[in-house]
XYZ file of C-alpha atoms in Angstrom:
664
model
C 0.014 -0.138 0.085
C 3.014 2.286 0.852
C 4.619 1.868 -2.636
C 1.101 2.333 -4.306
C 0.670 5.675 -2.508
C 4.033 6.765 -3.582
C 3.227 5.956 -7.364
C -0.163 7.800 -6.978
C 1.578 10.796 -5.870
C 4.045 10.565 -8.951
C 0.953 10.681 -11.109
C -0.403 13.905 -9.551
C -2.968 12.096 -7.699
C -2.106 13.723 -4.536
C -5.416 13.483 -2.567
C -5.466 9.601 -3.264
C -2.045 9.313 -2.299
C -2.456 11.206 1.000
C -5.459 9.365 1.988
C -3.594 5.944 1.387
C -0.410 7.276 3.322
C -2.686 8.173 6.317
C -4.012 4.593 6.390
C -0.555 3.043 6.105
C 0.536 5.318 9.048
C -2.560 4.397 11.274
C -2.215 0.805 10.546
C 1.653 0.986 11.382
C 0.972 2.846 14.690
C -1.593 0.285 15.795
C 0.568 -2.788 14.873
C 4.191 -1.741 15.258
C 3.768 1.380 17.553
C 4.637 4.962 17.223
C 8.331 4.608 17.549
C 8.920 1.675 15.135
C 11.244 2.864 12.246
C 8.622 1.708 9.738
C 5.907 4.074 11.395
C 8.496 6.849 11.285
C 8.902 6.149 7.694
C 5.273 6.097 6.910
C 4.969 9.486 8.719
C 7.803 10.957 6.517
C 6.249 9.765 3.371
C 2.928 11.422 4.286
C 4.628 14.767 5.094
C 6.156 14.935 1.663
C 2.641 14.259 0.190
C 1.212 17.067 2.332
C 3.882 19.440 1.185
C 2.936 18.334 -2.409
C -0.554 19.222 -1.536
C 0.435 22.667 -0.418
C -0.253 21.881 3.467
C 3.309 23.162 4.169
C 2.378 23.985 7.646
C 1.089 20.394 8.411
C 3.985 18.917 6.464
C 6.665 20.846 8.423
C 4.992 19.951 11.883
C 5.084 16.246 10.836
C 8.522 16.384 9.441
C 9.600 17.776 12.790
C 8.118 15.016 14.559
C 9.782 12.581 12.359
C 13.161 14.293 13.249
C 12.576 14.174 16.858
C 11.554 10.689 16.855
C 14.449 9.761 14.674
C 17.108 11.652 17.020
C 15.335 9.891 20.131
C 15.199 6.348 18.826
C 17.999 6.261 16.243
C 20.469 8.854 17.238
C 21.719 12.182 15.711
C 24.125 10.609 13.379
C 21.844 7.867 11.888
C 21.322 8.147 8.253
C 17.824 8.238 8.674
C 17.895 11.052 11.051
C 19.848 13.131 8.682
C 17.651 12.377 5.889
C 14.669 13.435 8.095
C 16.670 16.854 8.670
C 17.180 17.239 5.003
C 13.476 16.759 4.411
C 12.464 19.263 6.830
C 14.898 21.717 5.572
C 13.291 21.342 2.074
C 9.980 22.181 3.528
C 11.270 25.050 5.555
C 12.554 26.423 2.032
C 9.095 26.229 0.700
C 7.669 27.926 3.627
C 9.882 30.818 2.743
C 12.141 30.273 6.045
C 15.226 30.266 3.948
C 17.810 31.080 6.702
C 16.498 28.345 8.798
C 16.517 25.905 5.930
C 20.071 26.792 4.948
C 21.517 26.418 8.249
C 19.754 23.067 8.677
C 21.266 21.968 5.285
C 24.668 23.224 6.332
C 24.324 20.704 9.409
C 23.150 17.973 7.281
C 26.151 18.630 4.936
C 28.626 18.397 7.611
C 27.232 15.443 9.344
C 26.849 13.516 5.951
C 30.554 14.424 5.348
C 31.674 13.136 8.873
C 29.843 10.054 8.893
C 29.508 8.971 5.116
C 32.357 10.801 3.631
C 32.699 13.465 1.107
C 32.223 11.356 -2.004
C 29.146 9.487 -0.946
C 26.009 10.076 -2.988
C 24.018 11.364 -0.131
C 26.650 13.827 0.957
C 26.745 15.273 -2.651
C 22.931 15.482 -2.547
C 23.064 17.511 0.698
C 25.604 19.631 -1.291
C 23.133 20.116 -3.961
C 20.222 20.839 -1.529
C 22.099 23.551 0.209
C 23.039 25.175 -3.215
C 19.300 25.556 -4.169
C 18.844 27.308 -1.000
C 21.836 29.600 -1.383
C 20.457 30.616 -4.625
C 17.040 31.236 -2.977
C 18.905 33.627 -0.352
C 20.458 35.539 -3.369
C 23.868 34.161 -2.885
C 24.188 33.177 -6.664
C 27.877 33.067 -6.783
C 28.261 30.800 -3.787
C 25.343 28.618 -5.041
C 27.144 28.147 -8.614
C 30.537 27.427 -7.053
C 28.831 24.577 -5.041
C 26.760 23.146 -7.859
C 30.071 23.097 -10.000
C 31.518 21.042 -7.112
C 28.437 18.817 -7.150
C 28.522 18.450 -10.918
C 32.329 17.543 -11.115
C 31.861 15.136 -7.995
C 29.018 13.297 -9.867
C 30.963 13.189 -13.229
C 33.818 11.759 -11.237
C 31.895 9.059 -9.224
C 28.831 8.232 -11.130
C 29.856 9.106 -14.611
C 28.814 11.677 -17.123
C 25.509 9.840 -18.080
C 24.041 9.027 -14.591
C 20.915 10.747 -14.085
C 22.055 12.391 -10.982
C 25.106 13.686 -12.826
C 22.636 15.349 -15.595
C 20.399 16.712 -12.840
C 23.409 18.317 -11.400
C 24.323 19.946 -14.783
C 20.689 21.103 -15.059
C 20.629 22.719 -11.571
C 24.028 24.492 -12.378
C 22.424 25.718 -15.671
C 19.477 27.149 -13.798
C 21.731 29.305 -11.544
C 23.829 30.429 -14.288
C 20.762 31.931 -15.988
C 19.889 33.542 -12.591
C 23.535 35.114 -12.754
C 22.608 36.612 -16.041
C 24.858 34.052 -18.089
C 22.165 33.180 -20.323
C 24.284 31.679 -23.329
C 26.273 29.613 -20.993
C 22.944 28.277 -19.332
C 21.454 27.614 -22.641
C 24.286 25.553 -23.865
C 24.215 23.517 -20.974
C 20.611 22.783 -20.883
C 20.919 21.788 -24.547
C 23.418 19.103 -23.145
C 21.036 18.046 -20.468
C 18.204 17.613 -23.087
C 20.284 15.708 -25.358
C 21.637 13.451 -22.720
C 18.120 12.613 -21.302
C 16.853 12.215 -24.709
C 19.620 9.501 -25.360
C 19.376 7.893 -22.017
C 15.713 8.097 -20.975
C 13.924 8.687 -24.119
C 11.820 11.613 -25.424
C 8.706 10.809 -23.486
C 10.230 10.431 -19.966
C 9.314 13.129 -17.694
C 12.668 14.296 -16.835
C 13.288 14.686 -20.582
C 10.211 16.858 -20.875
C 11.486 18.805 -17.762
C 14.465 19.558 -19.502
C 13.003 20.883 -22.550
C 10.637 23.206 -20.257
C 13.849 24.392 -18.692
C 15.490 25.144 -22.057
C 12.539 26.882 -23.397
C 12.601 29.342 -20.214
C 16.160 30.271 -20.964
C 15.461 30.743 -24.675
C 12.615 33.138 -23.685
C 15.180 35.120 -21.556
C 17.480 35.203 -24.381
C 14.557 36.800 -26.650
C 14.112 33.933 -28.741
C 10.668 33.694 -27.934
C 9.330 32.081 -31.308
C 11.849 29.108 -30.468
C 10.744 29.159 -26.736
C 7.083 28.867 -27.699
C 7.565 25.985 -30.042
C 9.464 24.103 -27.582
C 6.731 24.954 -24.858
C 3.810 23.910 -27.054
C 5.726 20.447 -27.440
C 6.393 20.319 -23.709
C 2.528 20.602 -23.245
C 1.702 18.233 -25.906
C 4.145 15.502 -24.607
C 2.739 16.068 -21.034
C -0.911 15.833 -22.026
C -0.279 12.644 -23.978
C 2.066 11.104 -21.060
C 0.596 12.504 -17.752
C -2.630 13.479 -18.835
C -4.518 16.789 -18.787
C -4.929 17.336 -14.966
C -1.413 16.124 -13.859
C 0.317 19.175 -12.170
C 3.203 19.090 -14.488
C 0.654 19.194 -17.492
C -0.700 22.335 -15.885
C 2.704 23.935 -15.211
C 3.383 23.479 -18.917
C 0.499 25.217 -19.959
C 1.258 28.009 -17.479
C 4.550 28.407 -18.763
C 3.472 28.506 -22.573
C 1.065 31.361 -21.298
C 4.117 33.358 -20.220
C 5.794 33.087 -23.584
C 2.513 33.697 -25.509
C 2.330 37.019 -23.332
C 5.866 37.878 -24.245
C 5.146 37.395 -27.870
C 2.423 40.007 -27.404
C -0.497 37.379 -27.762
C -2.148 38.758 -24.648
C -5.818 37.435 -25.354
C -4.608 33.946 -25.914
C -2.213 34.010 -22.891
C -5.196 35.155 -20.856
C -7.257 32.542 -21.995
C -4.761 30.070 -21.046
C -4.027 31.417 -17.859
C -7.847 31.259 -16.813
C -7.702 27.506 -17.895
C -4.595 27.140 -15.592
C -6.514 28.812 -12.734
C -9.704 26.692 -13.221
C -7.727 23.423 -13.382
C -5.659 24.258 -10.321
C -8.823 25.288 -8.217
C -10.499 22.063 -9.390
C -7.518 19.750 -8.899
C -5.452 21.477 -5.884
C -8.218 23.607 -4.216
C -8.537 27.345 -3.762
C -5.854 27.813 -1.041
C -3.047 25.721 -2.599
C 0.093 28.025 -3.143
C 0.051 26.990 -7.057
C -3.635 28.195 -7.163
C -2.632 31.352 -5.686
C 0.249 31.729 -8.274
C -2.096 31.066 -11.101
C -4.412 33.665 -9.886
C -1.656 36.313 -9.594
C -0.224 35.491 -13.110
C -3.770 35.878 -14.642
C -4.081 39.129 -12.799
C -0.525 40.269 -14.446
C -1.988 39.365 -17.891
C -5.133 41.239 -17.385
C -3.066 44.208 -16.498
C -1.216 43.744 -19.666
C -4.475 43.864 -21.519
C -5.392 47.134 -19.903
C -7.924 45.676 -17.563
C -6.376 47.325 -14.530
C -9.520 47.446 -12.203
C -9.922 43.595 -12.739
C -6.267 43.066 -12.338
C -6.177 44.903 -9.059
C -9.120 43.298 -7.706
C -7.592 39.713 -8.430
C -4.339 40.949 -7.081
C -5.835 41.997 -3.782
C -7.366 38.597 -3.357
C -4.019 37.109 -4.040
C -2.488 39.039 -1.413
C -5.158 38.384 1.163
C -4.887 34.469 0.496
C -1.183 34.846 0.578
C -1.169 36.556 4.103
C -3.696 34.055 5.245
C -1.961 30.931 4.036
C 1.597 31.724 3.869
C 1.858 34.446 6.422
C 2.874 38.236 6.001
C 6.661 37.401 5.824
C 6.500 34.866 3.202
C 8.556 35.665 -0.024
C 5.469 35.038 -1.968
C 3.289 37.226 0.081
C 5.624 40.076 -0.390
C 5.939 39.566 -3.963
C 1.995 39.554 -4.117
C 2.113 42.984 -2.532
C 4.788 44.242 -5.086
C 2.522 43.028 -7.970
C -0.479 44.871 -6.490
C 1.637 47.919 -6.146
C 2.664 47.703 -9.772
C -1.050 47.653 -10.705
C -2.013 50.627 -8.481
C 0.716 52.657 -9.951
C -0.643 51.790 -13.503
C -4.021 52.926 -12.244
C -2.650 56.314 -11.289
C -2.967 55.834 -7.509
C 0.605 56.412 -6.996
C 0.453 57.546 -3.304
C -1.133 54.142 -2.448
C 1.455 52.482 -4.651
C 4.393 54.131 -3.050
C 3.079 53.517 0.407
C 3.010 49.584 -0.562
C 6.372 49.762 -2.209
C 7.839 51.160 0.929
C 6.464 48.109 2.808
C 7.706 45.622 0.555
C 11.098 47.357 0.556
C 10.998 47.258 4.458
C 9.983 43.581 4.478
C 12.539 42.532 2.200
C 15.220 44.488 3.993
C 14.422 42.802 7.332
C 13.929 39.307 6.046
C 16.328 38.958 3.095
C 18.887 41.597 3.909
C 19.929 44.694 2.315
C 21.948 43.081 -0.636
C 19.482 40.398 -1.652
C 18.535 40.846 -5.638
C 14.833 41.035 -4.437
C 15.583 43.821 -2.021
C 17.305 45.695 -4.764
C 14.538 45.157 -7.075
C 12.008 46.549 -4.342
C 14.173 49.702 -4.066
C 14.153 50.065 -7.934
C 10.318 49.667 -8.088
C 9.943 52.343 -5.152
C 12.351 54.635 -6.975
C 10.279 54.513 -10.125
C 7.058 55.268 -8.435
C 8.763 58.348 -6.492
C 9.725 59.516 -10.152
C 6.273 59.034 -11.166
C 4.974 61.012 -8.118
C 7.364 63.837 -9.282
C 9.803 63.359 -6.373
C 12.692 63.013 -8.797
C 15.327 64.406 -6.657
C 14.431 61.554 -4.054
C 14.173 58.924 -7.048
C 17.409 59.629 -8.689
C 19.787 59.098 -5.434
C 17.757 55.837 -4.786
C 18.360 54.510 -8.258
C 22.164 55.313 -8.011
C 22.062 53.107 -4.932
C 20.277 50.502 -6.885
C 23.039 50.703 -9.741
C 25.752 50.631 -7.347
C 24.468 47.674 -5.391
C 23.645 45.749 -8.574
C 27.066 46.277 -9.978
C 28.601 45.159 -6.827
C 26.366 42.009 -6.230
C 25.489 41.131 -9.650
C 28.197 42.424 -11.872
C 28.392 45.109 -14.424
C 27.090 42.923 -17.107
C 23.854 41.202 -15.380
C 20.689 42.158 -17.065
C 19.237 43.574 -13.900
C 22.275 45.983 -13.627
C 21.644 47.041 -17.068
C 17.912 47.757 -16.268
C 19.097 49.778 -13.189
C 21.222 51.940 -15.322
C 18.227 52.318 -17.817
C 15.914 53.461 -14.988
C 18.193 56.053 -13.736
C 18.923 57.285 -17.098
C 14.979 57.711 -17.268
C 14.939 59.821 -14.070
C 17.941 61.866 -15.181
C 16.310 62.884 -18.467
C 13.176 63.819 -16.405
C 15.312 65.942 -14.248
C 16.451 67.769 -17.391
C 20.066 66.194 -17.283
C 19.545 65.086 -20.875
C 23.512 64.827 -21.787
C 24.023 62.582 -18.692
C 20.855 60.562 -19.642
C 22.078 60.219 -23.166
C 25.349 59.183 -22.184
C 23.877 56.463 -19.694
C 21.522 55.392 -22.430
C 24.538 54.767 -25.086
C 26.146 52.616 -22.349
C 22.920 50.653 -21.887
C 22.587 50.018 -25.460
C 26.398 49.027 -25.912
C 26.005 46.522 -23.156
C 22.695 45.151 -24.385
C 24.202 44.813 -27.883
C 27.405 42.987 -26.347
C 25.519 40.811 -23.863
C 22.123 40.136 -25.487
C 22.899 40.691 -29.167
C 21.487 43.126 -31.597
C 18.240 41.432 -32.057
C 17.222 40.848 -28.483
C 13.890 42.629 -27.789
C 15.618 44.359 -24.690
C 18.644 45.686 -26.947
C 15.789 47.074 -29.321
C 14.072 48.988 -26.305
C 17.418 50.264 -25.346
C 17.825 51.645 -28.755
C 14.291 53.273 -28.648
C 15.219 54.669 -25.316
C 18.245 56.244 -26.624
C 16.317 57.696 -29.490
C 13.828 59.343 -27.257
C 16.575 61.165 -25.302
C 18.268 62.114 -28.598
C 14.825 63.734 -29.454
C 14.685 65.633 -25.982
C 18.255 66.918 -26.770
C 16.889 68.240 -30.140
C 18.699 65.836 -32.085
C 15.568 64.875 -34.125
C 17.364 63.738 -37.339
C 19.456 61.189 -35.503
C 16.442 60.210 -33.240
C 14.305 59.586 -36.502
C 16.985 57.570 -38.032
C 17.439 55.283 -34.854
C 13.515 54.754 -34.268
C 13.349 53.872 -38.021
C 15.907 51.178 -37.241
C 13.919 50.135 -34.192
C 10.615 50.159 -36.171
C 12.277 47.654 -38.818
C 13.975 45.299 -36.154
C 10.445 45.172 -34.079
C 8.638 44.382 -37.483
C 11.355 41.616 -38.373
C 11.794 40.016 -35.072
C 8.520 40.572 -33.150
C 6.117 41.085 -36.233
C 3.863 43.657 -37.417
C 1.276 43.152 -34.858
C 3.194 43.062 -31.570
C 2.501 45.853 -29.075
C 6.074 46.938 -29.031
C 6.099 47.098 -32.861
C 3.018 49.230 -32.752
C 4.603 51.435 -30.034
C 7.673 51.729 -32.233
C 5.661 53.155 -35.001
C 4.070 55.475 -32.559
C 7.305 56.853 -31.453
C 8.719 57.386 -35.013
C 5.467 59.228 -35.610
C 5.804 61.677 -32.715
C 9.383 62.389 -33.924
C 8.357 63.042 -37.303
C 5.525 65.537 -36.207
C 8.600 67.125 -33.973
C 10.448 67.405 -37.181
C 7.675 69.342 -38.852
C 6.710 66.119 -41.018
C 3.171 66.249 -39.952
C 1.750 64.915 -43.202
C 4.050 61.713 -42.825
C 3.188 61.350 -39.210
C -0.620 61.726 -39.442
C -1.022 58.698 -41.717
C 1.431 56.512 -39.417
C -0.481 57.639 -36.380
C -3.767 56.460 -38.029
C -2.099 53.235 -38.649
C -1.024 52.964 -34.949
C -4.620 53.737 -33.865
C -6.213 51.274 -36.309
C -3.665 48.261 -35.139
C -4.058 49.185 -31.432
C -7.813 48.964 -31.936
C -7.867 45.589 -33.795
C -5.165 44.033 -31.536
C -5.512 45.686 -28.113
C -9.207 46.963 -28.226
C -10.849 50.131 -28.213
C -10.508 50.696 -24.317
C -6.887 49.739 -24.015
C -4.765 52.546 -22.474
C -2.473 52.253 -25.505
C -5.275 52.759 -27.878
C -6.388 55.658 -26.190
C -2.831 57.064 -26.195
C -2.698 56.361 -30.040
C -5.928 58.436 -30.296
C -4.408 61.516 -28.365
C -1.345 61.350 -30.313
C -3.115 61.577 -33.512
C -5.312 64.371 -32.263
C -2.239 66.301 -31.316
C -0.898 65.996 -34.899
C -4.399 66.914 -36.406
C -4.204 70.086 -34.250
C -0.896 71.001 -35.724
C -1.922 70.467 -39.153
C -4.737 72.895 -38.374
C -7.604 70.362 -38.211
C -8.604 71.676 -34.969
C -12.293 70.661 -35.147
C -11.445 66.913 -35.844
C -8.653 67.190 -33.206
C -11.162 68.553 -30.721
C -13.621 65.985 -31.371
C -11.047 63.060 -30.994
C -9.738 64.700 -27.820
C -13.229 64.605 -26.450
C -13.453 60.953 -27.135
C -10.001 60.425 -25.518
C -11.247 62.200 -22.382
C -14.566 60.462 -22.137
C -12.658 56.924 -22.677
C -10.051 57.938 -20.035
C -12.708 59.088 -17.435
C -14.670 55.779 -18.100
C -11.769 53.354 -17.926
C -9.187 55.291 -15.864
C -11.349 57.251 -13.617
C -11.501 61.087 -13.329
C -8.418 61.455 -11.186
C -5.906 59.262 -13.317
C -3.010 61.201 -14.392
C -3.598 60.184 -17.797
C -7.310 61.462 -17.582
C -6.133 64.902 -16.351
C -3.462 64.851 -19.206
C -6.381 64.460 -21.747
C -8.344 67.298 -20.291
C -5.161 69.532 -20.409
C -4.759 68.420 -23.995
C -8.432 69.191 -24.922
C -8.091 72.759 -23.063
C -5.028 73.598 -25.465
C -7.049 72.639 -28.598
C -10.108 74.686 -27.296
C -8.047 77.588 -26.640
C -6.591 77.120 -30.335
C -10.373 77.110 -31.719
C -10.843 80.516 -30.003
C -12.971 79.007 -27.241
C -10.867 80.619 -24.531
C -13.533 80.808 -21.801
C -14.260 76.910 -22.030
C -10.480 76.440 -22.349
C -9.557 78.481 -19.391
C -12.377 76.630 -17.134
C -10.964 73.195 -18.245
C -7.540 74.225 -17.261
C -8.690 75.419 -14.092
C -10.104 72.062 -13.313
C -6.630 70.432 -14.505
C -4.742 72.490 -12.088
C -7.221 71.716 -9.011
C -7.014 68.129 -9.746
C -3.073 68.271 -10.039
C -2.883 70.127 -6.754
C -5.336 67.606 -5.118
C -3.737 64.592 -6.517
C -0.081 65.392 -7.200
C 0.486 68.246 -4.787
C 1.655 71.905 -5.562
C 5.134 71.085 -6.261
C 4.899 68.397 -8.777
C 6.341 69.192 -12.258
C 2.791 68.541 -13.877
C 1.131 70.896 -11.572
C 3.575 73.531 -12.072
C 3.152 73.111 -15.878
C -0.793 73.507 -15.304
C -0.325 76.786 -13.656
C 1.882 78.181 -16.328
C -0.675 76.949 -18.907
C -3.585 78.584 -17.054
C -1.742 81.889 -16.749
C -0.888 81.885 -20.551
C -4.570 81.189 -21.296
C -5.701 83.854 -18.888
C -3.334 86.164 -20.702
C -4.824 85.411 -24.085
C -1.562 83.813 -25.432
C -1.003 80.624 -27.131
C 1.673 78.109 -26.064
C 2.376 74.533 -27.612
C 2.301 72.695 -24.404
C 0.441 69.539 -25.604
C 1.161 66.479 -23.370
C 1.502 63.461 -25.588
C 0.007 60.909 -23.360
C 2.152 57.649 -23.454
C 5.517 58.884 -24.698
C 7.768 56.474 -26.496
C 9.644 55.924 -23.536
C 6.370 55.045 -21.517
C 5.394 52.549 -24.282
C 8.639 50.914 -24.467
C 8.557 50.388 -20.703
C 9.764 46.799 -20.640
C 13.197 47.834 -19.319
C 11.703 49.748 -16.201
C 11.476 46.775 -13.997
C 9.175 47.790 -11.226
C 10.011 44.917 -8.792
C 9.156 41.481 -8.265
């Protein structure tokens, strides 16, 4: 019965397995007694299944009993006692208690080395387990060093083709990816896949898992089409071999949804994420950590679709469930808070977002330490929100800290370090330090080209961001030339209908207008609007931004009535979708006021501009740059003067915001 229960668990039938293991435990307690080694073994097996069911607190409690009984009956140095300690450490790691887990795993390693010797398979496994936890603690260099030792020992003792050797190679590849060494990681993962295909066969679960791991790295390398193709294979194989409802099959579906989102296929991604959520609710239950993760992932995709209210509502549920089930200080709970803060910022609720980001930063500093990569990301996210609040002088020093910490801990060439440099350049540009911003953006582009390659999506984004800054410096011809390259590369690599390609066209059109090429800009902006309506829908924020940008150009062409009509639509849509107090809604009102003044409707324009000023004073404060701009614009209107002070909604930099990482 015990063996059958383990098989059921491997099949993903965890509820049936747990029920059977409870029977085994009760029978052994009744027949053999509580302290018999076989009874303790039955308790250990049940605890593992409870952990797989997401019942981690119950699992940890049971594993503590197993450890205490083993210590009492078998002694501290018995291999089964050491194994019990190793099992408890794994559960502690899943509970987010990484420091306690690492401490326990160091004990396991030391005991194993002392009792079994350095080259015993269990000793090497203990080293491998500790390396994983070190990676979770953000100690990636120490983790990689230890994983290299594990790999070398297994190659020496077990041989290159032993399954445990191949697993060691896979673990090292994962850590290399976390270090930003994606090419080396991908090369190693290809070896893992080839070895498993040769030794285990194409349809073995471990082979499928190797294919899934390689697909993740391909996505990180920007090879999204290859990643998507591989993930479809993983899903099809999992469905065929494991069945539609096996946890690994559902995970394969979730992974494919990630790649679809990266490809800009957000509707398909959202549909797949809903299926994942429904399956996990049905199979694992509403409160399983994997179910909560599925809900969070769906919420992120909803936000990408512009459905921010629905996304925020779902993320609040995720946060509440995480707090209830995992506790306030679990890493996943803190991540849920960070994700909600992202969406609040997108909703224009910047004060609430900033408050939540401060909590995230404080919790990560307390739990993970100041130098953990996730703590640095939390600081980066808070700095972005401060910049959006207009607190640029506070944001810039924080972003300098983020950059310095990233350089020190992750290295100059890690993707997160390059992102930190990009974010600081954004703020410097907003501060009017355009030369320093441009210099930094050139570094970002050069590093991206060197590390990621010319055709990686992030390299293209870096080129776009530099073009924006060149435009801000008045170097419009150079900016337009670069934006044409961005558009051509985006069309070639991402396709004509990817949101980033549409954004590239939008950015180029704005620069053309700034060059006075309004007749060329307007048709391009009509294309942007039509594509946005077709792909993203009429009510997506990017679609509304496209309508706003076209209206501005129409006004510049002297088509003021058409411009005003379109800007009224922009304002109405913004009020309906974003709310009256969202910064983009207020910008839409400001733009319409300018056009009304151009039409000679100065009283209506001045009245609207007063509303803009009052809203900005109330929401952003008297000293925010946008508030000061509103004061200036109202003064001009009251003085019956004209000024070209149109706000362009989503700037090219905002549209290409993928490099502005907001926290994790």
